[in-house]
Short mmCIF file of C-alpha atoms in Angstrom, two decimals:
data_model
loop_
_atom_site.label_atom_id
_atom_site.label_comp_id
_atom_site.label_asym_id
_atom_site.label_seq_id
_atom_site.Cartn_x
_atom_site.Cartn_y
_atom_site.Cartn_z
CA MET A 1 -24.42 -32.48 81.04
CA THR A 2 -23.27 -33.60 78.21
CA THR A 3 -22.11 -36.69 76.54
CA SER A 4 -18.04 -36.88 76.49
CA PRO A 5 -16.31 -35.87 73.07
CA SER A 6 -14.29 -38.28 73.79
CA THR A 7 -16.62 -41.00 73.53
CA GLY A 8 -19.99 -39.81 72.33
CA PRO A 9 -19.49 -37.65 69.20
CA VAL A 10 -16.52 -39.80 67.91
CA GLY A 11 -18.82 -43.14 68.37
CA ILE A 12 -21.87 -42.14 66.65
CA ARG A 13 -19.03 -40.26 64.08
CA ARG A 14 -17.62 -44.23 63.48
CA ARG A 15 -20.95 -46.06 63.52
CA ALA A 16 -22.06 -43.11 60.19
CA LEU A 17 -19.17 -43.51 58.54
CA LEU A 18 -19.98 -47.22 58.95
CA THR A 19 -23.52 -46.67 58.14
CA GLY A 20 -22.81 -44.21 54.47
CA THR A 21 -24.74 -41.53 56.40
CA ALA A 22 -21.81 -39.35 57.32
CA ALA A 23 -19.36 -36.51 54.78
CA GLY A 24 -17.01 -38.47 53.57
CA ALA A 25 -20.39 -41.13 52.66
CA GLY A 26 -19.66 -39.00 49.45
CA ALA A 27 -22.60 -37.57 47.24
CA LEU A 28 -25.44 -39.00 49.46
CA VAL A 29 -27.68 -35.99 50.28
CA LEU A 30 -29.48 -36.75 53.62
CA GLY A 31 -33.06 -34.42 54.03
CA VAL A 32 -32.85 -31.94 50.95
CA GLY A 33 -35.88 -31.75 50.25
CA ALA A 34 -37.58 -33.14 53.48
CA PHE A 35 -38.10 -30.09 55.20
CA ALA A 36 -38.96 -27.45 52.62
CA PRO A 37 -42.42 -27.77 52.01
CA ALA A 38 -43.03 -28.37 55.31
CA ALA A 39 -41.40 -24.66 55.80
CA GLN A 40 -42.60 -22.64 53.22
CA ALA A 41 -46.18 -23.65 54.75
CA ALA A 42 -45.49 -21.49 58.28
CA THR A 43 -46.66 -19.08 59.17
CA PHE A 44 -43.40 -16.45 57.59
CA VAL A 45 -40.86 -15.39 60.56
CA LYS A 46 -39.91 -12.59 61.50
CA GLY A 47 -37.04 -12.51 64.11
CA ALA A 48 -33.45 -10.70 65.56
CA ASP A 49 -30.39 -11.38 66.75
CA VAL A 50 -29.67 -10.55 70.06
CA SER A 51 -26.26 -12.07 70.79
CA TRP A 52 -25.00 -8.77 72.07
CA LEU A 53 -27.95 -8.63 75.00
CA PRO A 54 -26.05 -10.48 77.93
CA GLN A 55 -23.09 -8.54 77.74
CA MET A 56 -25.17 -5.26 77.12
CA GLU A 57 -27.43 -5.77 80.16
CA ALA A 58 -24.21 -6.45 82.58
CA LYS A 59 -22.43 -2.60 81.41
CA GLY A 60 -26.12 -1.60 82.29
CA TYR A 61 -27.36 -0.32 79.33
CA TYR A 62 -31.73 -0.33 79.38
CA TRP A 63 -34.17 -0.61 76.45
CA ASN A 64 -37.82 1.33 76.42
CA ASN A 65 -40.65 0.35 74.79
CA SER A 66 -42.35 3.40 72.51
CA SER A 67 -43.98 3.90 75.33
CA GLY A 68 -40.53 4.97 76.68
CA VAL A 69 -41.55 2.85 79.53
CA LYS A 70 -38.24 -0.01 80.48
CA GLN A 71 -39.16 -2.93 79.85
CA ASP A 72 -37.18 -6.31 79.01
CA VAL A 73 -35.79 -6.16 74.85
CA PHE A 74 -37.74 -9.99 74.23
CA THR A 75 -41.22 -8.37 75.65
CA ILE A 76 -40.73 -5.60 73.21
CA LEU A 77 -39.57 -6.88 70.56
CA LYS A 78 -42.38 -9.87 70.53
CA GLY A 79 -45.17 -6.21 70.37
CA TYR A 80 -43.92 -6.09 66.63
CA GLY A 81 -45.48 -9.37 65.29
CA ILE A 82 -41.14 -10.70 66.36
CA THR A 83 -41.77 -13.88 67.27
CA ALA A 84 -37.84 -15.82 66.40
CA ILE A 85 -34.18 -15.85 67.87
CA SER A 86 -30.74 -16.04 66.49
CA LEU A 87 -28.05 -16.48 68.80
CA ARG A 88 -24.53 -16.78 66.71
CA THR A 89 -22.85 -19.04 69.08
CA TRP A 90 -17.94 -19.24 68.92
CA VAL A 91 -15.65 -21.75 69.72
CA ASN A 92 -13.58 -20.40 72.47
CA PRO A 93 -14.24 -17.13 72.48
CA SER A 94 -12.40 -13.76 74.76
CA SER A 95 -13.82 -12.26 77.35
CA ASP A 96 -14.51 -9.19 74.92
CA PRO A 97 -18.04 -7.93 75.60
CA ALA A 98 -18.54 -6.59 71.65
CA ASN A 99 -15.89 -9.19 70.32
CA GLY A 100 -16.18 -12.31 72.68
CA HIS A 101 -18.48 -14.14 75.09
CA CYS A 102 -21.30 -16.51 72.98
CA SER A 103 -20.09 -19.85 73.48
CA ILE A 104 -22.02 -22.70 74.01
CA GLU A 105 -23.11 -22.55 78.13
CA GLU A 106 -23.42 -18.58 77.16
CA THR A 107 -25.92 -19.00 74.45
CA ALA A 108 -27.68 -22.04 75.34
CA ALA A 109 -28.44 -19.66 78.03
CA MET A 110 -30.07 -17.14 75.63
CA ALA A 111 -31.69 -19.68 74.34
CA VAL A 112 -33.87 -21.09 77.57
CA ARG A 113 -34.15 -17.16 78.10
CA ALA A 114 -35.75 -16.69 74.13
CA LYS A 115 -38.04 -20.38 74.65
CA ASN A 116 -39.18 -18.74 77.71
CA ALA A 117 -40.23 -15.43 76.26
CA GLY A 118 -41.98 -17.84 73.54
CA MET A 119 -39.79 -17.30 71.12
CA GLN A 120 -38.12 -19.80 67.80
CA VAL A 121 -34.56 -20.30 68.54
CA LEU A 122 -31.93 -19.84 65.96
CA ILE A 123 -28.62 -21.21 66.66
CA GLY A 124 -26.14 -20.16 64.35
CA PHE A 125 -22.18 -21.49 64.41
CA HIS A 126 -20.08 -19.12 63.30
CA PHE A 127 -17.45 -21.97 63.63
CA GLY A 128 -14.17 -19.90 64.89
CA ASP A 129 -12.99 -18.07 68.03
CA THR A 130 -15.29 -14.32 67.16
CA TRP A 131 -16.16 -13.06 63.35
CA ASN A 132 -16.77 -14.69 60.51
CA SER A 133 -18.17 -13.13 58.14
CA VAL A 134 -18.14 -13.12 53.84
CA GLY A 135 -14.50 -11.72 54.00
CA VAL A 136 -13.07 -13.48 56.92
CA GLN A 137 -13.20 -17.13 57.59
CA ASN A 138 -10.44 -17.68 60.53
CA PRO A 139 -10.73 -20.94 61.63
CA PRO A 140 -10.50 -21.17 65.82
CA ALA A 141 -7.34 -21.48 67.34
CA ALA A 142 -7.36 -24.68 68.81
CA TRP A 143 -8.57 -26.22 64.90
CA ALA A 144 -5.60 -23.68 62.90
CA SER A 145 -2.67 -26.57 62.37
CA MET A 146 -4.76 -28.88 62.07
CA THR A 147 -4.60 -31.54 58.75
CA TYR A 148 -8.08 -31.93 56.87
CA SER A 149 -9.27 -35.41 58.76
CA GLN A 150 -7.93 -34.06 62.25
CA MET A 151 -10.25 -31.33 61.63
CA LEU A 152 -13.50 -33.25 60.49
CA GLN A 153 -13.13 -35.04 63.99
CA ALA A 154 -12.98 -31.56 65.77
CA MET A 155 -16.05 -30.00 63.29
CA TYR A 156 -17.81 -34.10 64.15
CA ASP A 157 -16.91 -33.72 68.76
CA TYR A 158 -17.49 -29.95 68.33
CA VAL A 159 -21.28 -29.76 66.52
CA TYR A 160 -22.35 -32.95 68.51
CA HIS A 161 -21.09 -31.71 71.66
CA SER A 162 -22.79 -28.59 70.97
CA CYS A 163 -25.72 -29.80 69.79
CA ASN A 164 -26.15 -32.27 72.95
CA VAL A 165 -25.38 -28.43 75.63
CA ILE A 166 -28.72 -26.73 73.64
CA LYS A 167 -30.32 -30.27 73.90
CA TYR A 168 -29.39 -29.87 77.59
CA TYR A 169 -30.72 -26.68 78.85
CA GLY A 170 -34.60 -27.92 77.66
CA VAL A 171 -33.82 -26.11 73.41
CA THR A 172 -34.71 -27.85 70.66
CA PRO A 173 -33.55 -25.38 67.61
CA ALA A 174 -36.25 -24.19 65.46
CA TRP A 175 -33.32 -23.57 62.79
CA VAL A 176 -29.60 -24.18 62.91
CA LYS A 177 -27.09 -22.39 60.58
CA ILE A 178 -23.90 -24.08 60.31
CA GLY A 179 -21.52 -21.18 58.25
CA ASN A 180 -21.50 -17.79 59.04
CA GLU A 181 -21.85 -16.24 55.41
CA SER A 182 -19.69 -19.12 53.72
CA ASN A 183 -19.05 -17.56 50.22
CA SER A 184 -15.02 -18.30 50.38
CA GLY A 185 -16.08 -21.51 52.69
CA ILE A 186 -15.07 -22.07 56.26
CA CYS A 187 -11.68 -22.79 57.97
CA HIS A 188 -9.78 -20.98 55.39
CA PRO A 189 -7.54 -22.79 54.51
CA VAL A 190 -8.94 -26.39 55.09
CA GLY A 191 -12.16 -25.68 54.08
CA SER A 192 -11.99 -22.87 51.35
CA ILE A 193 -13.85 -22.97 48.42
CA SER A 194 -10.96 -23.58 46.62
CA LYS A 195 -10.85 -27.05 48.12
CA PRO A 196 -14.16 -27.74 47.53
CA ALA A 197 -14.48 -31.43 48.47
CA GLN A 198 -13.02 -30.38 52.02
CA MET A 199 -15.61 -27.78 52.68
CA THR A 200 -18.19 -29.68 51.97
CA GLY A 201 -16.84 -32.52 54.12
CA LEU A 202 -16.46 -30.25 56.63
CA LEU A 203 -20.00 -28.42 56.68
CA ASN A 204 -21.67 -32.22 56.37
CA ALA A 205 -20.46 -33.25 59.51
CA ALA A 206 -22.08 -30.04 60.49
CA TYR A 207 -25.51 -31.09 58.37
CA ASP A 208 -24.74 -34.28 59.89
CA MET A 209 -23.98 -34.26 63.58
CA SER A 210 -26.58 -31.52 63.62
CA LYS A 211 -29.30 -34.56 62.54
CA GLN A 212 -28.06 -36.73 65.01
CA VAL A 213 -29.07 -34.40 67.79
CA PHE A 214 -32.35 -32.23 67.03
CA PRO A 215 -33.75 -35.11 63.22
CA SER A 216 -36.52 -32.46 62.50
CA THR A 217 -34.92 -28.65 62.93
CA PRO A 218 -33.77 -27.95 59.37
CA VAL A 219 -30.11 -27.11 58.75
CA LEU A 220 -28.84 -23.73 57.02
CA VAL A 221 -25.78 -22.73 54.45
CA HIS A 222 -25.61 -19.53 55.03
CA LEU A 223 -24.13 -16.86 52.22
CA ALA A 224 -23.89 -13.00 52.16
CA GLN A 225 -24.30 -10.49 49.35
CA PRO A 226 -26.94 -12.02 47.51
CA GLN A 227 -27.13 -9.12 44.68
CA ASN A 228 -23.73 -10.86 43.61
CA LEU A 229 -26.00 -13.57 42.07
CA ALA A 230 -22.65 -15.29 40.85
CA GLY A 231 -21.27 -15.26 43.90
CA VAL A 232 -23.65 -17.15 45.90
CA GLN A 233 -24.12 -19.27 42.96
CA ASN A 234 -20.46 -19.88 42.74
CA PHE A 235 -21.05 -21.75 46.73
CA LEU A 236 -24.10 -23.46 46.64
CA ASN A 237 -22.62 -24.95 43.15
CA ALA A 238 -19.76 -26.44 44.74
CA TYR A 239 -21.56 -26.97 47.70
CA GLN A 240 -24.24 -29.36 45.90
CA ASN A 241 -21.75 -30.83 43.77
CA ASN A 242 -19.76 -31.95 45.98
CA GLY A 243 -23.17 -33.58 47.54
CA GLY A 244 -23.48 -30.84 50.00
CA LYS A 245 -26.53 -31.47 52.41
CA TRP A 246 -28.46 -28.21 53.38
CA ASP A 247 -32.39 -27.66 54.32
CA ILE A 248 -32.79 -23.83 54.10
CA THR A 249 -30.09 -21.45 52.44
CA GLY A 250 -30.03 -18.68 54.55
CA LEU A 251 -28.73 -15.09 53.10
CA SER A 252 -28.11 -11.80 54.18
CA SER A 253 -28.45 -8.61 53.31
CA TYR A 254 -28.76 -5.31 54.27
CA ALA A 255 -29.81 -3.25 50.58
CA GLN A 256 -31.67 0.21 51.45
CA GLY A 257 -34.33 2.04 48.88
CA SER A 258 -33.90 0.96 45.56
CA ASN A 259 -31.40 -1.95 45.94
CA VAL A 260 -34.06 -4.01 47.05
CA THR A 261 -35.97 -4.51 44.38
CA GLY A 262 -32.77 -6.80 42.69
CA VAL A 263 -31.71 -7.98 45.68
CA LEU A 264 -35.20 -9.78 45.98
CA ALA A 265 -35.03 -10.75 42.35
CA ASN A 266 -31.72 -12.34 42.95
CA MET A 267 -33.20 -13.72 46.21
CA LYS A 268 -35.97 -15.66 44.09
CA THR A 269 -33.33 -17.52 42.07
CA ILE A 270 -31.76 -18.82 44.23
CA GLN A 271 -34.74 -20.28 46.14
CA SER A 272 -35.84 -21.77 42.72
CA SER A 273 -32.75 -22.62 41.38
CA TYR A 274 -31.67 -24.75 44.22
CA GLY A 275 -35.21 -26.02 45.38
CA ARG A 276 -34.79 -24.78 48.95
CA PRO A 277 -36.42 -22.27 50.50
CA VAL A 278 -34.62 -18.62 51.30
CA LEU A 279 -34.24 -17.45 54.97
CA GLN A 280 -32.75 -13.93 55.16
CA VAL A 281 -31.03 -14.40 58.24
CA GLU A 282 -29.50 -11.00 58.27
CA TYR A 283 -30.88 -7.26 57.65
CA GLY A 284 -30.20 -3.76 59.00
CA GLY A 285 -29.72 -0.43 58.18
CA PRO A 286 -28.29 3.43 59.38
CA VAL A 287 -29.44 4.23 62.43
CA GLY A 288 -30.25 7.53 61.71
CA LYS A 289 -32.74 7.20 58.74
CA PRO A 290 -34.73 5.20 60.72
CA THR A 291 -37.81 5.85 57.85
CA GLN A 292 -35.13 4.75 55.30
CA VAL A 293 -34.88 1.59 56.88
CA ARG A 294 -38.47 0.72 57.40
CA ASP A 295 -39.04 1.14 54.47
CA SER A 296 -36.65 -0.62 53.27
CA LEU A 297 -37.95 -3.68 55.64
CA THR A 298 -41.03 -3.62 54.99
CA ALA A 299 -39.99 -4.15 50.99
CA PHE A 300 -38.02 -7.65 52.24
CA VAL A 301 -40.79 -9.00 54.09
CA GLY A 302 -43.49 -8.22 51.13
CA GLY A 303 -41.02 -9.78 48.64
CA ILE A 304 -39.79 -12.37 50.46
CA LYS A 305 -43.38 -13.74 51.26
CA GLY A 306 -44.60 -12.71 48.13
CA PHE A 307 -42.58 -15.22 46.57
CA GLY A 308 -42.63 -18.07 49.38
CA GLY A 309 -39.15 -17.47 51.11
CA LEU A 310 -39.42 -18.51 54.73
CA GLY A 311 -39.25 -14.79 56.92
CA THR A 312 -36.56 -12.05 57.68
CA PHE A 313 -34.19 -11.62 60.71
CA TYR A 314 -32.70 -7.78 62.32
CA TRP A 315 -29.57 -8.06 63.14
CA GLU A 316 -28.82 -7.38 66.40
CA PRO A 317 -31.50 -4.18 66.41
CA GLU A 318 -30.11 -3.42 70.40
CA GLY A 319 -27.19 -2.39 69.84
CA TYR A 320 -26.37 1.19 70.39
CA PRO A 321 -23.23 2.35 68.88
CA SER A 322 -21.75 3.45 72.10
CA PHE A 323 -21.20 -0.24 72.75
CA ASN A 324 -20.75 -1.66 69.57
CA ASN A 325 -19.38 1.47 67.36
CA TYR A 326 -21.45 -0.11 64.77
CA ASN A 327 -23.48 2.77 63.24
CA SER A 328 -26.59 0.50 62.67
CA SER A 329 -29.43 0.07 65.29
CA ALA A 330 -33.45 0.02 65.60
CA TRP A 331 -33.35 1.94 69.69
CA ASP A 332 -32.46 5.45 69.18
CA GLU A 333 -29.38 5.52 72.27
CA SER A 334 -30.22 9.35 73.82
CA SER A 335 -34.39 7.99 74.76
CA HIS A 336 -33.91 4.27 74.55
CA ARG A 337 -37.09 4.49 72.92
CA PRO A 338 -37.26 1.51 69.11
CA THR A 339 -36.50 4.05 66.07
CA ALA A 340 -39.19 4.28 63.43
CA ALA A 341 -36.99 0.95 61.95
CA LEU A 342 -38.89 -1.96 63.48
CA ASP A 343 -42.23 -0.58 62.20
CA GLY A 344 -41.58 -2.85 58.89
CA PHE A 345 -42.31 -6.02 60.72
CA LEU A 346 -46.05 -4.19 61.52
#
């Protein structure tokens, strides 16, 4: 199905090192600015992460449209102007419905489904076996005892293999995201931000292998909490100063109400300071306050569009609280109808 990790990616990795294009090649930055103008000229992206959808469907969950008619989630989302789907993927996940699944094979199947629905696809690597986020950056269990050089090779092999699985299924992602809310680095402690050269090396390996398989697909790094501008800048400065490669800066923000204005100002600063367009890859809010969530989403869409950002993704709008124990959704579980929250995209 794909090139064996024991042959293809290692060979390509070695060739990349010899030609000076791989992560260990110093401060050479590939692709900087190459995608930003085209990306900024593109249509503003409205998207949703629905990675829980297959597990929820397997448990019998369903979703109605605003008229109360049961319908495919992608069809309903398209009615709100959503044209892109974000899908996370984990290395060796468990079978837990809420905290597992999302293997690259399952993610590829979802990518095909999104493509067949006429949607663009964002593939997001967590570089773990389950959630990694701003507060947690655990490596996959199989990588936990590796040295930096071993982990670097594992990163090359994993991303190259995973991208080839996606390609085998006939999907070319519109975006690839390397890491998830990586403010403190990735794969601690080896890729911690306290070891910026190693952090950058691992992420550059992921960048290089994504570009090897999908040369025209822009690659994102992903930071959380843009309300804390210094925290985002701390990562981006360390990454940039060590030769980090990225085409788009992905940001998570769930800000609501009066907090949105300050976050938008920081997003604009991040975009102008680093010369890469910003994409809000996560947004959401309390399921019990749909009008607040709608109005805040409207503010984000208008504000990001106003300073030339790329778009906004709603995180797991279909995720009923009874499934995931999160108080964040854009569907009412009693009626199975979308709440007013998604109207912020209209």
